[in-house]
Short mmCIF file of C-alpha atoms in Angstrom, two decimals:
data_model
loop_
_atom_site.label_atom_id
_atom_site.label_comp_id
_atom_site.label_asym_id
_atom_site.label_seq_id
_atom_site.Cartn_x
_atom_site.Cartn_y
_atom_site.Cartn_z
CA MET A 1 167.68 86.62 143.84
CA ALA A 2 171.22 86.26 142.44
CA PRO A 3 172.68 89.34 140.68
CA ASN A 4 172.98 87.62 137.29
CA VAL A 5 169.39 86.35 137.48
CA LEU A 6 168.14 89.81 138.48
CA SER A 7 170.06 91.37 135.57
CA ARG A 8 168.53 88.92 133.10
CA THR A 9 165.07 89.60 134.53
CA ILE A 10 165.50 93.37 134.10
CA ARG A 11 166.73 92.94 130.51
CA MET A 12 163.80 90.68 129.69
CA SER A 13 161.38 93.19 131.22
CA ARG A 14 162.86 96.02 129.16
CA CYS A 15 162.71 93.94 125.97
CA LEU A 16 159.09 93.06 126.67
CA THR A 17 158.21 96.74 127.19
CA VAL A 18 159.89 97.76 123.92
CA ALA A 19 158.25 94.89 122.04
CA THR A 20 154.83 95.81 123.39
CA ALA A 21 155.29 99.43 122.31
CA LEU A 22 156.38 98.38 118.82
CA LEU A 23 153.46 95.99 118.45
CA THR A 24 151.05 98.76 119.54
CA LEU A 25 152.49 101.11 116.90
CA VAL A 26 152.31 98.44 114.18
CA ALA A 27 148.73 97.56 115.16
CA LEU A 28 147.68 101.21 115.11
CA LYS A 29 149.29 101.73 111.70
CA ALA A 30 147.67 98.59 110.32
CA TYR A 31 144.25 99.54 111.67
CA ILE A 32 144.32 103.04 110.20
CA GLU A 33 145.54 101.75 106.82
CA TRP A 34 142.92 98.98 106.88
CA THR A 35 140.21 101.56 107.59
CA ALA A 36 141.43 103.68 104.67
CA GLU A 37 141.43 100.61 102.39
CA GLU A 38 137.88 99.72 103.46
CA ASP A 39 136.73 103.23 102.54
CA GLU A 40 138.33 102.87 99.10
CA ARG A 41 136.92 99.38 98.44
CA PHE A 42 133.43 100.15 99.68
CA PRO A 43 132.76 103.83 99.01
CA SER A 44 129.42 105.16 100.21
CA PRO A 45 127.87 108.55 100.91
CA ARG A 46 129.40 109.70 104.18
CA TRP A 47 126.03 110.85 105.52
CA ALA A 48 123.84 108.29 103.78
CA ALA A 49 121.97 107.41 106.98
CA TRP A 50 121.16 111.04 107.76
CA PRO A 51 117.84 112.70 106.87
CA SER A 52 118.00 115.16 104.02
CA SER A 53 117.03 118.79 104.48
CA SER A 54 115.52 121.40 102.22
CA VAL A 55 116.69 124.24 104.47
CA THR A 56 118.96 126.77 102.82
CA PRO A 57 122.07 127.45 104.96
CA LEU A 58 122.18 130.94 106.43
CA GLN A 59 124.41 133.46 104.74
CA PRO A 60 127.58 134.52 106.58
CA SER A 61 126.71 137.14 109.15
CA THR A 62 128.79 140.07 110.29
CA ASN A 63 131.33 139.44 113.03
CA ALA A 64 130.27 142.59 114.82
CA LEU A 65 129.32 142.26 118.46
CA PRO A 66 125.60 141.36 118.61
CA PRO A 67 123.49 144.36 119.70
CA PHE A 68 122.20 142.43 122.72
CA VAL A 69 125.74 141.94 123.99
CA LEU A 70 126.87 145.46 123.08
CA GLN A 71 124.01 147.13 124.93
CA ASN A 72 124.53 145.10 128.09
CA PHE A 73 128.32 144.75 128.10
CA ASN A 74 129.17 147.31 130.80
CA ALA A 75 126.23 146.27 132.95
CA SER A 76 127.08 142.56 132.68
CA ILE A 77 130.72 143.20 133.60
CA GLN A 78 129.56 145.06 136.70
CA GLN A 79 127.14 142.28 137.53
CA LEU A 80 129.94 139.72 137.31
CA ARG A 81 132.14 141.96 139.44
CA GLN A 82 129.48 142.20 142.13
CA SER A 83 128.88 138.45 142.11
CA ILE A 84 132.52 137.69 142.97
CA PRO A 85 133.17 138.35 146.67
CA ARG A 86 136.08 140.59 147.56
CA ALA A 87 138.27 138.28 149.58
CA LYS A 88 141.86 137.35 150.27
CA ALA A 89 141.38 134.14 148.34
CA TYR A 90 143.93 134.04 145.52
CA TRP A 91 141.58 133.95 142.51
CA ASN A 92 139.13 136.50 143.93
CA ASP A 93 141.94 138.95 144.59
CA LYS A 94 143.46 138.43 141.16
CA GLN A 95 140.13 138.87 139.39
CA HIS A 96 139.29 142.10 141.19
CA ARG A 97 142.68 143.44 140.14
CA LEU A 98 141.71 142.66 136.55
CA PHE A 99 138.38 144.44 137.00
CA GLN A 100 140.26 147.47 138.30
CA ALA A 101 142.57 147.42 135.27
CA LEU A 102 139.53 147.22 132.97
CA GLU A 103 137.92 150.14 134.78
CA GLN A 104 141.08 152.17 134.19
CA GLY A 105 140.81 151.55 130.46
CA VAL A 106 143.38 148.78 130.03
CA GLU A 107 141.96 147.06 126.94
CA HIS A 108 144.15 143.98 126.96
CA ASN A 109 146.07 142.48 129.82
CA THR A 110 149.68 142.30 128.66
CA SER A 111 150.75 140.15 131.62
CA TRP A 112 149.43 137.05 129.82
CA ASN A 113 152.62 137.15 127.75
CA GLN A 114 154.77 137.23 130.89
CA CYS A 115 154.73 133.56 131.80
CA SER A 116 155.74 133.12 135.43
CA GLY A 117 157.50 130.01 136.63
CA PRO A 118 158.42 128.31 139.92
CA GLY A 119 160.40 131.39 141.04
CA SER A 120 157.23 133.42 141.36
CA GLU A 121 157.60 134.12 145.10
CA GLU A 122 155.10 136.97 145.18
CA ARG A 123 152.41 134.76 143.69
CA VAL A 124 153.01 131.97 146.19
CA SER A 125 153.14 134.40 149.13
CA ARG A 126 149.50 135.34 148.53
CA ILE A 127 148.42 131.78 149.46
CA GLN A 128 149.18 131.00 153.09
CA ASP A 129 148.65 127.25 152.77
CA PHE A 130 150.30 126.91 149.35
CA ASP A 131 152.48 124.02 150.60
CA SER A 132 149.34 121.97 151.24
CA TYR A 133 148.26 122.24 147.57
CA SER A 134 148.63 119.24 145.28
CA GLU A 135 151.30 119.35 142.59
CA LEU A 136 148.63 120.00 139.94
CA TYR A 137 147.28 122.97 141.88
CA LYS A 138 150.74 124.36 142.54
CA ASN A 139 151.59 124.20 138.84
CA PHE A 140 148.30 125.80 137.90
CA VAL A 141 148.94 128.75 140.24
CA LEU A 142 152.55 129.15 139.14
CA TYR A 143 151.74 129.11 135.44
CA ASP A 144 148.20 130.52 135.27
CA SER A 145 149.38 133.55 133.29
CA CYS A 146 150.87 131.37 130.54
CA ARG A 147 148.62 131.56 127.50
CA ASN A 148 150.94 131.36 124.49
CA PHE A 149 151.93 127.83 123.46
CA PRO A 150 153.14 126.56 120.06
CA LEU A 151 150.61 124.79 117.86
CA LEU A 152 152.46 121.61 116.88
CA ILE A 153 149.76 120.05 114.69
CA ASN A 154 147.39 122.30 112.78
CA GLN A 155 144.51 121.97 110.33
CA PRO A 156 144.52 125.43 108.71
CA GLY A 157 142.17 124.43 105.89
CA LYS A 158 139.60 122.67 108.06
CA CYS A 159 136.83 125.20 107.42
CA SER A 160 137.87 126.36 103.95
CA GLY A 161 137.04 123.23 101.94
CA GLY A 162 133.88 122.96 99.88
CA THR A 163 131.38 125.61 98.87
CA ASN A 164 129.38 125.82 102.11
CA ARG A 165 130.18 127.83 105.19
CA THR A 166 130.84 125.57 108.19
CA PHE A 167 127.49 125.24 109.91
CA LEU A 168 128.57 123.09 112.89
CA LEU A 169 132.10 122.63 114.20
CA LEU A 170 132.52 119.69 116.58
CA ALA A 171 135.43 120.63 118.88
CA ILE A 172 136.24 117.51 120.89
CA LYS A 173 138.59 117.52 123.87
CA SER A 174 140.78 114.43 123.85
CA LEU A 175 143.99 113.06 125.35
CA PRO A 176 146.94 111.93 123.19
CA GLY A 177 146.49 108.26 124.11
CA ASN A 178 142.76 108.11 123.36
CA PHE A 179 143.23 106.69 119.86
CA ALA A 180 140.25 104.33 120.00
CA ALA A 181 137.87 107.02 121.29
CA ARG A 182 138.80 109.38 118.45
CA GLN A 183 138.44 106.69 115.81
CA SER A 184 135.00 105.73 117.09
CA VAL A 185 133.94 109.39 116.84
CA ARG A 186 135.21 109.58 113.24
CA ASP A 187 133.32 106.41 112.35
CA THR A 188 130.04 107.65 113.85
CA TRP A 189 128.67 111.01 115.00
CA GLY A 190 131.84 112.99 114.22
CA ARG A 191 132.03 111.98 110.57
CA GLU A 192 132.46 115.06 108.40
CA GLY A 193 130.09 115.92 105.59
CA ALA A 194 127.30 118.24 104.50
CA PRO A 195 123.91 116.66 105.15
CA GLY A 196 121.23 118.84 103.58
CA GLY A 197 123.90 121.35 102.58
CA LEU A 198 124.91 122.04 106.21
CA ALA A 199 128.68 121.55 106.48
CA VAL A 200 129.82 119.70 109.61
CA ARG A 201 133.52 119.67 110.53
CA THR A 202 135.39 117.95 113.39
CA VAL A 203 138.59 118.76 115.27
CA PHE A 204 140.15 117.04 118.28
CA LEU A 205 141.90 119.27 120.85
CA LEU A 206 145.06 117.83 122.41
CA GLY A 207 148.07 118.77 124.50
CA THR A 208 151.33 116.85 124.23
CA GLY A 209 151.50 114.57 127.25
CA LEU A 210 150.46 113.67 130.78
CA GLY A 211 153.10 115.09 133.09
CA ARG A 212 156.77 114.37 133.39
CA TYR A 213 156.25 110.61 133.71
CA GLY A 214 153.65 110.21 130.98
CA PRO A 215 154.47 108.65 127.60
CA ARG A 216 155.26 111.07 124.77
CA LEU A 217 152.87 110.06 122.04
CA GLN A 218 153.44 112.97 119.67
CA ARG A 219 154.88 110.83 116.84
CA LEU A 220 151.90 108.49 116.95
CA VAL A 221 149.50 111.42 116.97
CA GLU A 222 151.34 113.01 114.05
CA TYR A 223 150.87 109.82 112.04
CA GLU A 224 147.19 109.75 113.02
CA SER A 225 146.87 113.38 111.93
CA ARG A 226 148.33 112.69 108.50
CA MET A 227 145.64 110.04 107.98
CA SER A 228 142.65 111.84 109.51
CA ARG A 229 143.48 115.58 109.18
CA ASP A 230 141.45 116.51 112.27
CA ILE A 231 144.01 116.89 115.10
CA LEU A 232 144.98 120.15 116.82
CA MET A 233 147.87 119.66 119.25
CA TRP A 234 149.53 122.34 121.37
CA ASP A 235 152.78 122.03 123.30
CA PHE A 236 151.48 121.97 126.89
CA GLU A 237 150.79 119.23 129.45
CA ASP A 238 147.36 117.76 128.81
CA THR A 239 146.06 117.72 132.38
CA PHE A 240 142.60 118.27 133.85
CA PHE A 241 143.46 121.77 135.08
CA ASN A 242 144.77 122.74 131.64
CA LEU A 243 141.39 122.21 129.97
CA THR A 244 140.76 125.93 130.49
CA LEU A 245 143.96 126.66 128.59
CA LYS A 246 142.84 124.24 125.85
CA ASP A 247 139.53 126.11 125.52
CA TYR A 248 141.32 129.46 125.28
CA LEU A 249 143.75 128.24 122.61
CA PHE A 250 140.87 126.75 120.64
CA LEU A 251 139.12 130.14 120.61
CA SER A 252 142.30 131.70 119.19
CA TRP A 253 142.52 128.96 116.54
CA THR A 254 138.86 129.41 115.55
CA LEU A 255 139.26 133.16 115.08
CA GLU A 256 142.14 132.55 112.67
CA HIS A 257 141.04 129.43 110.82
CA CYS A 258 137.25 129.12 111.17
CA PRO A 259 135.91 132.65 111.77
CA ASP A 260 132.60 132.18 109.94
CA VAL A 261 131.43 129.02 111.72
CA GLN A 262 127.77 129.28 112.67
CA TYR A 263 127.68 126.95 115.71
CA ILE A 264 130.28 125.20 117.85
CA LEU A 265 129.69 122.08 119.92
CA LYS A 266 132.37 121.58 122.56
CA GLY A 267 132.47 118.10 124.06
CA ASP A 268 134.56 115.25 125.44
CA ASP A 269 135.67 112.28 123.35
CA ASP A 270 133.59 109.88 125.47
CA VAL A 271 130.22 111.50 124.80
CA PHE A 272 127.65 110.13 122.37
CA ILE A 273 126.17 112.85 120.16
CA ASN A 274 123.04 112.39 118.08
CA THR A 275 124.30 114.69 115.34
CA PRO A 276 121.17 114.52 113.12
CA LYS A 277 119.09 115.55 116.14
CA VAL A 278 121.52 118.37 116.91
CA LEU A 279 121.24 119.67 113.34
CA ASP A 280 117.45 119.52 113.49
CA TYR A 281 117.54 121.54 116.70
CA LEU A 282 119.94 124.17 115.32
CA ARG A 283 117.91 124.52 112.12
CA SER A 284 114.87 125.40 114.23
CA LEU A 285 116.53 128.34 115.99
CA GLU A 286 116.02 132.01 115.33
CA ALA A 287 118.84 133.32 113.15
CA HIS A 288 121.59 135.39 114.80
CA LYS A 289 120.24 134.97 118.34
CA PRO A 290 123.16 134.41 120.79
CA LEU A 291 123.15 130.78 121.94
CA TYR A 292 124.79 129.04 124.89
CA THR A 293 123.01 125.81 125.74
CA GLY A 294 123.51 122.44 127.40
CA GLN A 295 122.78 120.85 130.76
CA VAL A 296 122.84 123.87 133.05
CA MET A 297 124.41 123.84 136.51
CA ALA A 298 122.69 126.49 138.62
CA ASN A 299 123.43 127.52 142.22
CA ALA A 300 126.62 125.43 142.22
CA SER A 301 129.51 125.99 144.64
CA PRO A 302 133.12 124.77 144.80
CA PHE A 303 133.82 121.23 146.01
CA ARG A 304 135.71 121.30 149.31
CA VAL A 305 136.42 117.55 149.45
CA ARG A 306 140.11 116.97 148.74
CA LYS A 307 139.58 113.61 147.05
CA SER A 308 137.36 115.14 144.36
CA LYS A 309 139.03 116.16 141.10
CA TYR A 310 136.84 119.28 141.30
CA TYR A 311 138.28 120.22 144.70
CA VAL A 312 138.94 123.93 145.18
CA PRO A 313 140.77 125.15 148.33
CA GLU A 314 139.12 128.00 150.25
CA SER A 315 142.38 129.94 150.07
CA TYR A 316 142.10 129.79 146.27
CA TYR A 317 138.45 130.78 145.69
CA VAL A 318 135.41 131.70 147.76
CA GLY A 319 131.88 132.36 146.59
CA PRO A 320 129.26 130.69 144.38
CA TYR A 321 129.66 129.69 140.76
CA PRO A 322 127.76 131.35 137.92
CA ALA A 323 125.19 129.28 136.05
CA TYR A 324 127.10 127.30 133.43
CA ALA A 325 126.62 124.47 130.94
CA GLY A 326 128.30 121.20 131.88
CA GLY A 327 131.65 120.71 130.15
CA GLY A 328 130.80 117.23 128.87
CA GLY A 329 129.08 118.95 125.98
CA TYR A 330 127.45 122.27 125.13
CA ILE A 331 126.72 124.44 122.10
CA PHE A 332 127.31 128.14 121.49
CA SER A 333 126.98 130.53 118.56
CA GLY A 334 130.09 130.78 116.39
CA PRO A 335 129.93 134.62 116.07
CA LEU A 336 130.38 134.83 119.87
CA THR A 337 133.88 133.33 119.58
CA ARG A 338 135.69 136.63 119.16
CA TRP A 339 133.85 138.14 122.13
CA LEU A 340 134.52 135.15 124.34
CA HIS A 341 138.17 135.49 123.37
CA HIS A 342 138.07 139.23 124.06
CA ILE A 343 136.46 138.93 127.49
CA SER A 344 138.78 136.09 128.47
CA GLN A 345 141.59 138.66 128.43
CA HIS A 346 139.91 140.14 131.52
CA VAL A 347 138.93 136.92 133.34
CA ALA A 348 141.65 135.04 135.21
CA PHE A 349 142.03 131.37 134.33
CA TYR A 350 140.09 129.06 136.64
CA PRO A 351 141.03 125.37 137.07
CA ILE A 352 137.52 124.10 136.22
CA ASP A 353 137.03 124.76 132.50
CA ASP A 354 133.23 124.79 132.28
CA VAL A 355 133.02 127.16 135.26
CA TYR A 356 135.47 129.46 133.49
CA THR A 357 133.34 129.39 130.33
CA GLY A 358 130.30 130.27 132.45
CA LEU A 359 132.18 133.24 133.91
CA CYS A 360 133.03 134.51 130.43
CA PHE A 361 129.45 134.16 129.20
CA GLN A 362 128.19 135.94 132.30
CA ALA A 363 130.58 138.80 131.53
CA LEU A 364 128.94 139.01 128.09
CA GLY A 365 125.49 139.11 129.66
CA ILE A 366 124.47 135.76 128.17
CA GLN A 367 122.86 133.16 130.44
CA PRO A 368 122.98 129.45 129.60
CA GLU A 369 119.77 127.90 128.30
CA ALA A 370 118.91 124.49 129.73
CA HIS A 371 118.11 121.82 127.16
CA PRO A 372 116.74 118.43 128.30
CA GLY A 373 118.49 116.72 125.38
CA PHE A 374 121.88 117.20 127.05
CA GLN A 375 122.63 114.56 129.69
CA THR A 376 126.21 115.17 130.79
CA PHE A 377 125.73 113.10 133.96
CA ASP A 378 124.50 110.08 131.99
CA ILE A 379 121.02 108.55 132.16
CA ALA A 380 119.30 105.76 134.10
CA GLU A 381 121.20 102.46 134.04
CA LYS A 382 118.27 100.65 132.41
CA ASP A 383 118.39 103.08 129.45
CA ARG A 384 122.14 103.10 128.79
CA GLU A 385 121.91 100.51 125.98
CA ASP A 386 118.51 101.54 124.63
CA PRO A 387 118.79 103.03 121.10
CA CYS A 388 115.26 104.48 121.29
CA VAL A 389 116.21 106.55 124.34
CA HIS A 390 119.40 107.76 122.65
CA SER A 391 117.54 108.62 119.45
CA LYS A 392 115.59 111.28 121.40
CA LEU A 393 118.64 112.85 123.08
CA LEU A 394 121.18 115.32 121.70
CA LEU A 395 124.15 114.30 123.87
CA VAL A 396 124.87 111.82 126.63
CA HIS A 397 128.13 111.39 128.53
CA ARG A 398 130.35 108.40 129.18
CA ARG A 399 130.12 105.90 126.36
CA SER A 400 132.94 103.56 125.41
CA PRO A 401 134.11 103.34 121.77
CA GLU A 402 132.31 100.00 121.44
CA GLN A 403 129.06 101.42 122.84
CA THR A 404 129.36 104.44 120.55
CA LEU A 405 129.73 102.27 117.43
CA ARG A 406 126.85 100.01 118.43
CA LEU A 407 124.46 102.85 119.38
CA TRP A 408 125.22 104.80 116.20
CA LYS A 409 124.50 101.80 114.02
CA GLN A 410 121.23 101.29 115.86
CA ILE A 411 119.89 104.86 115.85
CA THR A 412 120.74 105.40 112.17
CA ASN A 413 119.04 102.16 111.15
CA PRO A 414 115.90 103.15 109.18
CA ASP A 415 114.20 99.99 110.47
CA LEU A 416 114.51 101.07 114.12
CA LYS A 417 111.05 101.05 115.71
CA CYS A 418 110.53 103.08 118.88
#
């Protein structure tokens, strides 16, 4: 190709890229404004399709450590310690050092504020095959003591509005570019309100980008946040291995801005949640009993297949996993937040976020309760479009925004016959 032709081709390609980006921004702005106009032109009760309830919301309970946890704390820590093999594997060695520090009376690990970077030779020297690790794994090891990141977008009044204490907080993990997924959640099961006097609030948990070559979507997300007021965004790379960090930062945010929440549902932005069914279930529970429930993984072990995103090298960790609820979606008691945050000071970050949560709950002496209504590995293919099947479940994983909108309309239709 001649140089002048090649130059024109490159310029045209660049112009097309810029034009596409501008059109995407304009379309997003128009869609959000159109949605806001539709709400103004056709106002309706936000939870009109939800069943009413005569149940009186529980009064705010004390934030003291539940007696069950307090009585078993030392024993559960020792049980966790014994379940983790002493080995030269990086995480095992690091965790046993933390146990030793705890035994010596070190209440909080101050090293979390000492964020190590690529020059951390001592850290790398503990892993003989460190050079064989993927870039994601290398970065996780090099920065796994970094826990303080700026909160760029906040919703400080999320749980303070209205007269009712927040009964259920939907904390949804999302990526910056997942605009359509978040909007479908807002339009369906994540819509905020107070059905039967039980206040439901929603926040989306985001980092800033996807690696050094990913698009920086912060400005778009800031605009979205001004319209929806449900975004929490921290200044860290939003990668799979940083989901543990996202969980930790969310616990810190909850302690400061939503300390009296009664229940928290953590989930992904591609799950379908039958929120009325969830509320019915939570209303039926014994008050103040510690809760950690979902689809439970028991007797699980690390994946050793390199192609799997759940791959864990033997030089990094050896041993079984604790029983844990699948990260696609699970529920836990709000008053446990401060104790999860406390114990996480003594549990080293692990690259699989739901495994890490299971480790923290085990350290508190709380075992996950299996609930058949959670299907984080999806359901039979023949049932994926069946509203009657979904109307009986609490949560199912992997639904597109279009499927979510269609299923929600169907299961909230009072004329649905199952």
